[in-house]
mmCIF file of N, CA and C in Angstrom:
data_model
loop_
_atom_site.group_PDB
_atom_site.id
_atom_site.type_symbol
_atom_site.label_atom_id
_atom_site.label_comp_id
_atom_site.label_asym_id
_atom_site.label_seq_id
_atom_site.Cartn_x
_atom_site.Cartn_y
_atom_site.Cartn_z
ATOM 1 N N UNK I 1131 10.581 5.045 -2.965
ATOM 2 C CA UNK I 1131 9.324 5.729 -2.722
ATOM 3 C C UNK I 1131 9.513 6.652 -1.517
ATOM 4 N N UNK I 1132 9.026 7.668 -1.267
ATOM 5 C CA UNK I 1132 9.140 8.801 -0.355
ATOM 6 C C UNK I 1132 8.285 8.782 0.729
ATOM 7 N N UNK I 1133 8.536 9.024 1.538
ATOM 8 C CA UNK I 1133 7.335 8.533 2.869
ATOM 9 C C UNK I 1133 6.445 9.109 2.663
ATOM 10 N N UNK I 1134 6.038 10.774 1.838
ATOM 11 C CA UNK I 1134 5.087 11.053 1.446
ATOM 12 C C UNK I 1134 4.224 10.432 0.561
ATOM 13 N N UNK I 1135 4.896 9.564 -0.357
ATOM 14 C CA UNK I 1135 3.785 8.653 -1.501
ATOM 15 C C UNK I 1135 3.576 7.529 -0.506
ATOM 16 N N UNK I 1136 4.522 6.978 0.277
ATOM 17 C CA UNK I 1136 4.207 5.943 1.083
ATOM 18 C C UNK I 1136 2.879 6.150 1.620
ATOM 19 N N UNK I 1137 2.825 7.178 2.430
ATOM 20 C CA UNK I 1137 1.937 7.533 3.431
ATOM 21 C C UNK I 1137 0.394 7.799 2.979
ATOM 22 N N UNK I 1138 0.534 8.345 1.443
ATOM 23 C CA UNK I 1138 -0.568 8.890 0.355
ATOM 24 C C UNK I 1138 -0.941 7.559 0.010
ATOM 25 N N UNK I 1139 -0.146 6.500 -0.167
ATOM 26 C CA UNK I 1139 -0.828 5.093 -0.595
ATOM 27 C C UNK I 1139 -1.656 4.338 0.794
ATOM 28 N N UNK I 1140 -0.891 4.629 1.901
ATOM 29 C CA UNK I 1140 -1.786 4.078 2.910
ATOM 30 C C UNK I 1140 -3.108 4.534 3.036
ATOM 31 N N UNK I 1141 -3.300 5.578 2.846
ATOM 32 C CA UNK I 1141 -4.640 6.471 3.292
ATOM 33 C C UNK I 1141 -5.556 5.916 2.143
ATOM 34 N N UNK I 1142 -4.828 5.985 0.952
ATOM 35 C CA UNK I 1142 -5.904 5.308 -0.542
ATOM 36 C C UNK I 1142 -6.063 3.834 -0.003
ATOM 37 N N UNK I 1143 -5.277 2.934 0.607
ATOM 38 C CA UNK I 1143 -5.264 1.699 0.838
ATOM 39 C C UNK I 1143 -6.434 1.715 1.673
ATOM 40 N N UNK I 1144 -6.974 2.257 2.812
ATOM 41 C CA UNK I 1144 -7.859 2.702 4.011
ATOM 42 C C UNK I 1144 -9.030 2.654 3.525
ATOM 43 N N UNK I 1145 -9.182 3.776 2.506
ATOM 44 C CA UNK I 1145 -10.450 3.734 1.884
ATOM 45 C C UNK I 1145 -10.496 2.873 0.904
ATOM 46 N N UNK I 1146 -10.046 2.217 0.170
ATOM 47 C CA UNK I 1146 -10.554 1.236 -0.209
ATOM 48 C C UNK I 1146 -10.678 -0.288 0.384
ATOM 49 N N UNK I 1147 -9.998 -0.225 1.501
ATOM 50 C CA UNK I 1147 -10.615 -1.060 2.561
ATOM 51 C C UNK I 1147 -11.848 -0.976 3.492
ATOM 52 N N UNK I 1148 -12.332 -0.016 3.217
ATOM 53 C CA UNK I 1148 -13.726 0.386 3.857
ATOM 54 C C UNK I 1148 -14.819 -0.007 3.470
ATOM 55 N N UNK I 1149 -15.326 -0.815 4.186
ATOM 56 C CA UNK I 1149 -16.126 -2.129 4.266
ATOM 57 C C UNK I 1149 -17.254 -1.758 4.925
ATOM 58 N N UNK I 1150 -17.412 -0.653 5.548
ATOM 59 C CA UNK I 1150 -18.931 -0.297 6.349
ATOM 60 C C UNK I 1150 -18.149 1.445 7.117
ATOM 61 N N UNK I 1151 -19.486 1.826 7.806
ATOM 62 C CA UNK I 1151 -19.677 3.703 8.073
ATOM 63 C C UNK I 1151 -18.153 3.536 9.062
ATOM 64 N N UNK I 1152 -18.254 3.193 9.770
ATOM 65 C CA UNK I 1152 -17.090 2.740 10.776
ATOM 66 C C UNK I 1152 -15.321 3.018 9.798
ATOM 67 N N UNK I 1153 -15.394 2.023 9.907
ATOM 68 C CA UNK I 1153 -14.237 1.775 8.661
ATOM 69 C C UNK I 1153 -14.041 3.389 7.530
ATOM 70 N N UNK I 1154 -15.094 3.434 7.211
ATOM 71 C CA UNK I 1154 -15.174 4.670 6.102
ATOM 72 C C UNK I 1154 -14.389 6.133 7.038
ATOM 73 N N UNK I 1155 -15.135 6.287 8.219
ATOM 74 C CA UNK I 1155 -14.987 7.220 9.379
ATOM 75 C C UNK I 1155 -13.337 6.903 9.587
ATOM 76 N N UNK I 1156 -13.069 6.098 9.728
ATOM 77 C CA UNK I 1156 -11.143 5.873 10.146
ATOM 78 C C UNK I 1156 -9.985 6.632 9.019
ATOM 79 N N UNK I 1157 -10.607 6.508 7.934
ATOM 80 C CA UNK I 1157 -10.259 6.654 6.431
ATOM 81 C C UNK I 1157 -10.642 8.289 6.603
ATOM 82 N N UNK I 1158 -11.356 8.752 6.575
ATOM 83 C CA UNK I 1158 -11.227 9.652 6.560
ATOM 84 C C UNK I 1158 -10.342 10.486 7.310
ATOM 85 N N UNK I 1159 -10.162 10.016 8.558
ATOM 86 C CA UNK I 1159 -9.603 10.606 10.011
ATOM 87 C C UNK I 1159 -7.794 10.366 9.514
ATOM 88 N N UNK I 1160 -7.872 9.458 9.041
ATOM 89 C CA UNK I 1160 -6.264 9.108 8.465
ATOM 90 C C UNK I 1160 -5.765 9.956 7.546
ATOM 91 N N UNK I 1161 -6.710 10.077 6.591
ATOM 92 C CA UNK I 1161 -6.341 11.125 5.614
ATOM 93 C C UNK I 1161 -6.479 12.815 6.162
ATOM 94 N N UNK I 1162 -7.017 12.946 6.746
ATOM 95 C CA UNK I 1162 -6.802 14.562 7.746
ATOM 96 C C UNK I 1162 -5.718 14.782 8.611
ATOM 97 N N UNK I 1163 -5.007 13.287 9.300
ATOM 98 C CA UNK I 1163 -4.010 13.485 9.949
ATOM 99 C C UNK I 1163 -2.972 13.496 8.741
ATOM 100 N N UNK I 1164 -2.999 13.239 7.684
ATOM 101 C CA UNK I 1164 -1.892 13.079 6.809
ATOM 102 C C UNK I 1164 -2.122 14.220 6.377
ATOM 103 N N UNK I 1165 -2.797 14.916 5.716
ATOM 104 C CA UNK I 1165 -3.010 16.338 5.185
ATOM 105 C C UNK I 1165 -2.156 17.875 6.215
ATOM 106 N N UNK I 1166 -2.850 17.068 7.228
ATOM 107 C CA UNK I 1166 -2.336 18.372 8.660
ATOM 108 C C UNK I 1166 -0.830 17.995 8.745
ATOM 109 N N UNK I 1167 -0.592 16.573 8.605
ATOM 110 C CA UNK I 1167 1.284 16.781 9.106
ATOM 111 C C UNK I 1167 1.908 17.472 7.545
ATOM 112 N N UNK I 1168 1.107 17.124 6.145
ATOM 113 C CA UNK I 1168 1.811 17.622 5.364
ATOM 114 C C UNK I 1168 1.774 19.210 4.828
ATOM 115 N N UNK I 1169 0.984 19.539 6.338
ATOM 116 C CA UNK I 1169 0.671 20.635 5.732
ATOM 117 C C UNK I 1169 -0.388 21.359 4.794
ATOM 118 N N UNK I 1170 -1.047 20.582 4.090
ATOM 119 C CA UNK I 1170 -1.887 20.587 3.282
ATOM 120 C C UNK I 1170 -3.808 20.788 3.673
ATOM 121 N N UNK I 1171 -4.120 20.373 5.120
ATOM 122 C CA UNK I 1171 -4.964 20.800 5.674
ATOM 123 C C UNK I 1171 -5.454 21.919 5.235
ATOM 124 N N UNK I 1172 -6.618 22.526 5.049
ATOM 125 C CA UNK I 1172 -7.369 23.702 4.734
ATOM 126 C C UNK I 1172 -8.715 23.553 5.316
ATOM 127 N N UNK I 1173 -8.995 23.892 6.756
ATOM 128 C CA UNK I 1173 -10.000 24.090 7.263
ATOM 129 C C UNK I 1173 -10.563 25.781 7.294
ATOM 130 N N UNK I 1174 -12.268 25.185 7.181
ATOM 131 C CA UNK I 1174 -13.174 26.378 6.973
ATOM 132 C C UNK I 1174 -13.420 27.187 7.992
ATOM 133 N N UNK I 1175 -13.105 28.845 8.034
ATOM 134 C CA UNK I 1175 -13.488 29.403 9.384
ATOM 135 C C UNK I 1175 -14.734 30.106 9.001
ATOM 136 N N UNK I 1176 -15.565 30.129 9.924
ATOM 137 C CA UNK I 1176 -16.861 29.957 9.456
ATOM 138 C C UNK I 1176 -17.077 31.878 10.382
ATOM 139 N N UNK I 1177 -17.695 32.837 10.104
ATOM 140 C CA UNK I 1177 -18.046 34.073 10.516
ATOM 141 C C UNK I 1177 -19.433 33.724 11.501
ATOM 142 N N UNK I 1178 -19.535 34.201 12.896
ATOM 143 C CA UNK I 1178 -20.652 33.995 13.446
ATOM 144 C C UNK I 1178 -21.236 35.237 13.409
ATOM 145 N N UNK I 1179 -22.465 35.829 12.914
ATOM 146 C CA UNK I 1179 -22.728 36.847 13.248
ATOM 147 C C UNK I 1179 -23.227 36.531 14.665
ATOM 148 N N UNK I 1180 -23.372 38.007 15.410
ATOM 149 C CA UNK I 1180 -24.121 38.551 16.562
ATOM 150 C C UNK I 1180 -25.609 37.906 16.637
ATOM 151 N N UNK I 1181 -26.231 37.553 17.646
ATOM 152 C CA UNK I 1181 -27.532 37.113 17.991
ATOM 153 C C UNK I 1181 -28.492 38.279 17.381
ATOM 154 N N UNK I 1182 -28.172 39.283 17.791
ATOM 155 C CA UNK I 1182 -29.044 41.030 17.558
ATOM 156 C C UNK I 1182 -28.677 41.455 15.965
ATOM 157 N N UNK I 1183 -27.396 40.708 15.390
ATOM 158 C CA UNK I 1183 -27.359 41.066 13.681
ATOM 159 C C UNK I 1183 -26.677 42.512 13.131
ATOM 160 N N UNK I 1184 -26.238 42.804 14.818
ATOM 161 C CA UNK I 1184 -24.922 44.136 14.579
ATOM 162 C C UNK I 1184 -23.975 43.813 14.732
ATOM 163 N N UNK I 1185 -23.021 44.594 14.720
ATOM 164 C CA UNK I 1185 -21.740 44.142 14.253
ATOM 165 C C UNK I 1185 -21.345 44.175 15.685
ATOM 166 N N UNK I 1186 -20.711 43.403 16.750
ATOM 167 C CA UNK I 1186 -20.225 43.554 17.902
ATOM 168 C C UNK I 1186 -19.386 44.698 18.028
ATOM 169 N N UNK I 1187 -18.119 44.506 16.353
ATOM 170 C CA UNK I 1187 -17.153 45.435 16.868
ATOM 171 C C UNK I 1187 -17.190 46.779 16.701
ATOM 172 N N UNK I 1188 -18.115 47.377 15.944
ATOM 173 C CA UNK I 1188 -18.610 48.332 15.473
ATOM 174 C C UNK I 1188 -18.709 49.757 16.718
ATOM 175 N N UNK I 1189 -18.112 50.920 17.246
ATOM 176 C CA UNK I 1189 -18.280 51.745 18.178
ATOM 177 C C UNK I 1189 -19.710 52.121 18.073
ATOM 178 N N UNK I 1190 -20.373 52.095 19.500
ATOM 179 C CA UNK I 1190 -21.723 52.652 19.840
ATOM 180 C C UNK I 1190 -21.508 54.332 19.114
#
């Protein structure tokens, strides 16, 4: 077995050991650190507009 399936079975093992919000919260956090070392992470970048609703970068 490959430390990657290894590692993919621990995280499934986690959550289905999750027994209450606590527990559930760890499981999740396990599986994000496993995603980010494999690379696989895909976090959302979110666009803030301006308070005033113009474009900051836009020349006066």
């Amino acid at each position: 077995m490959s430390r990657a399936d290894h590692a993919w079975r621990d995280v499934l093992q986690s959550f289905e050991a999750a027994w209450d919000e606590w527990s559930a919260m760890e499981a999740v956090v396990h599986l994000e650190l496993f995603l980010e070392a494999e690379g696989l992470l895909i976090e959302e970048k979110t666009a803030h507009a301006s308070p005033d609703g113009q474009d900051r970068f836009r020349a006066a």
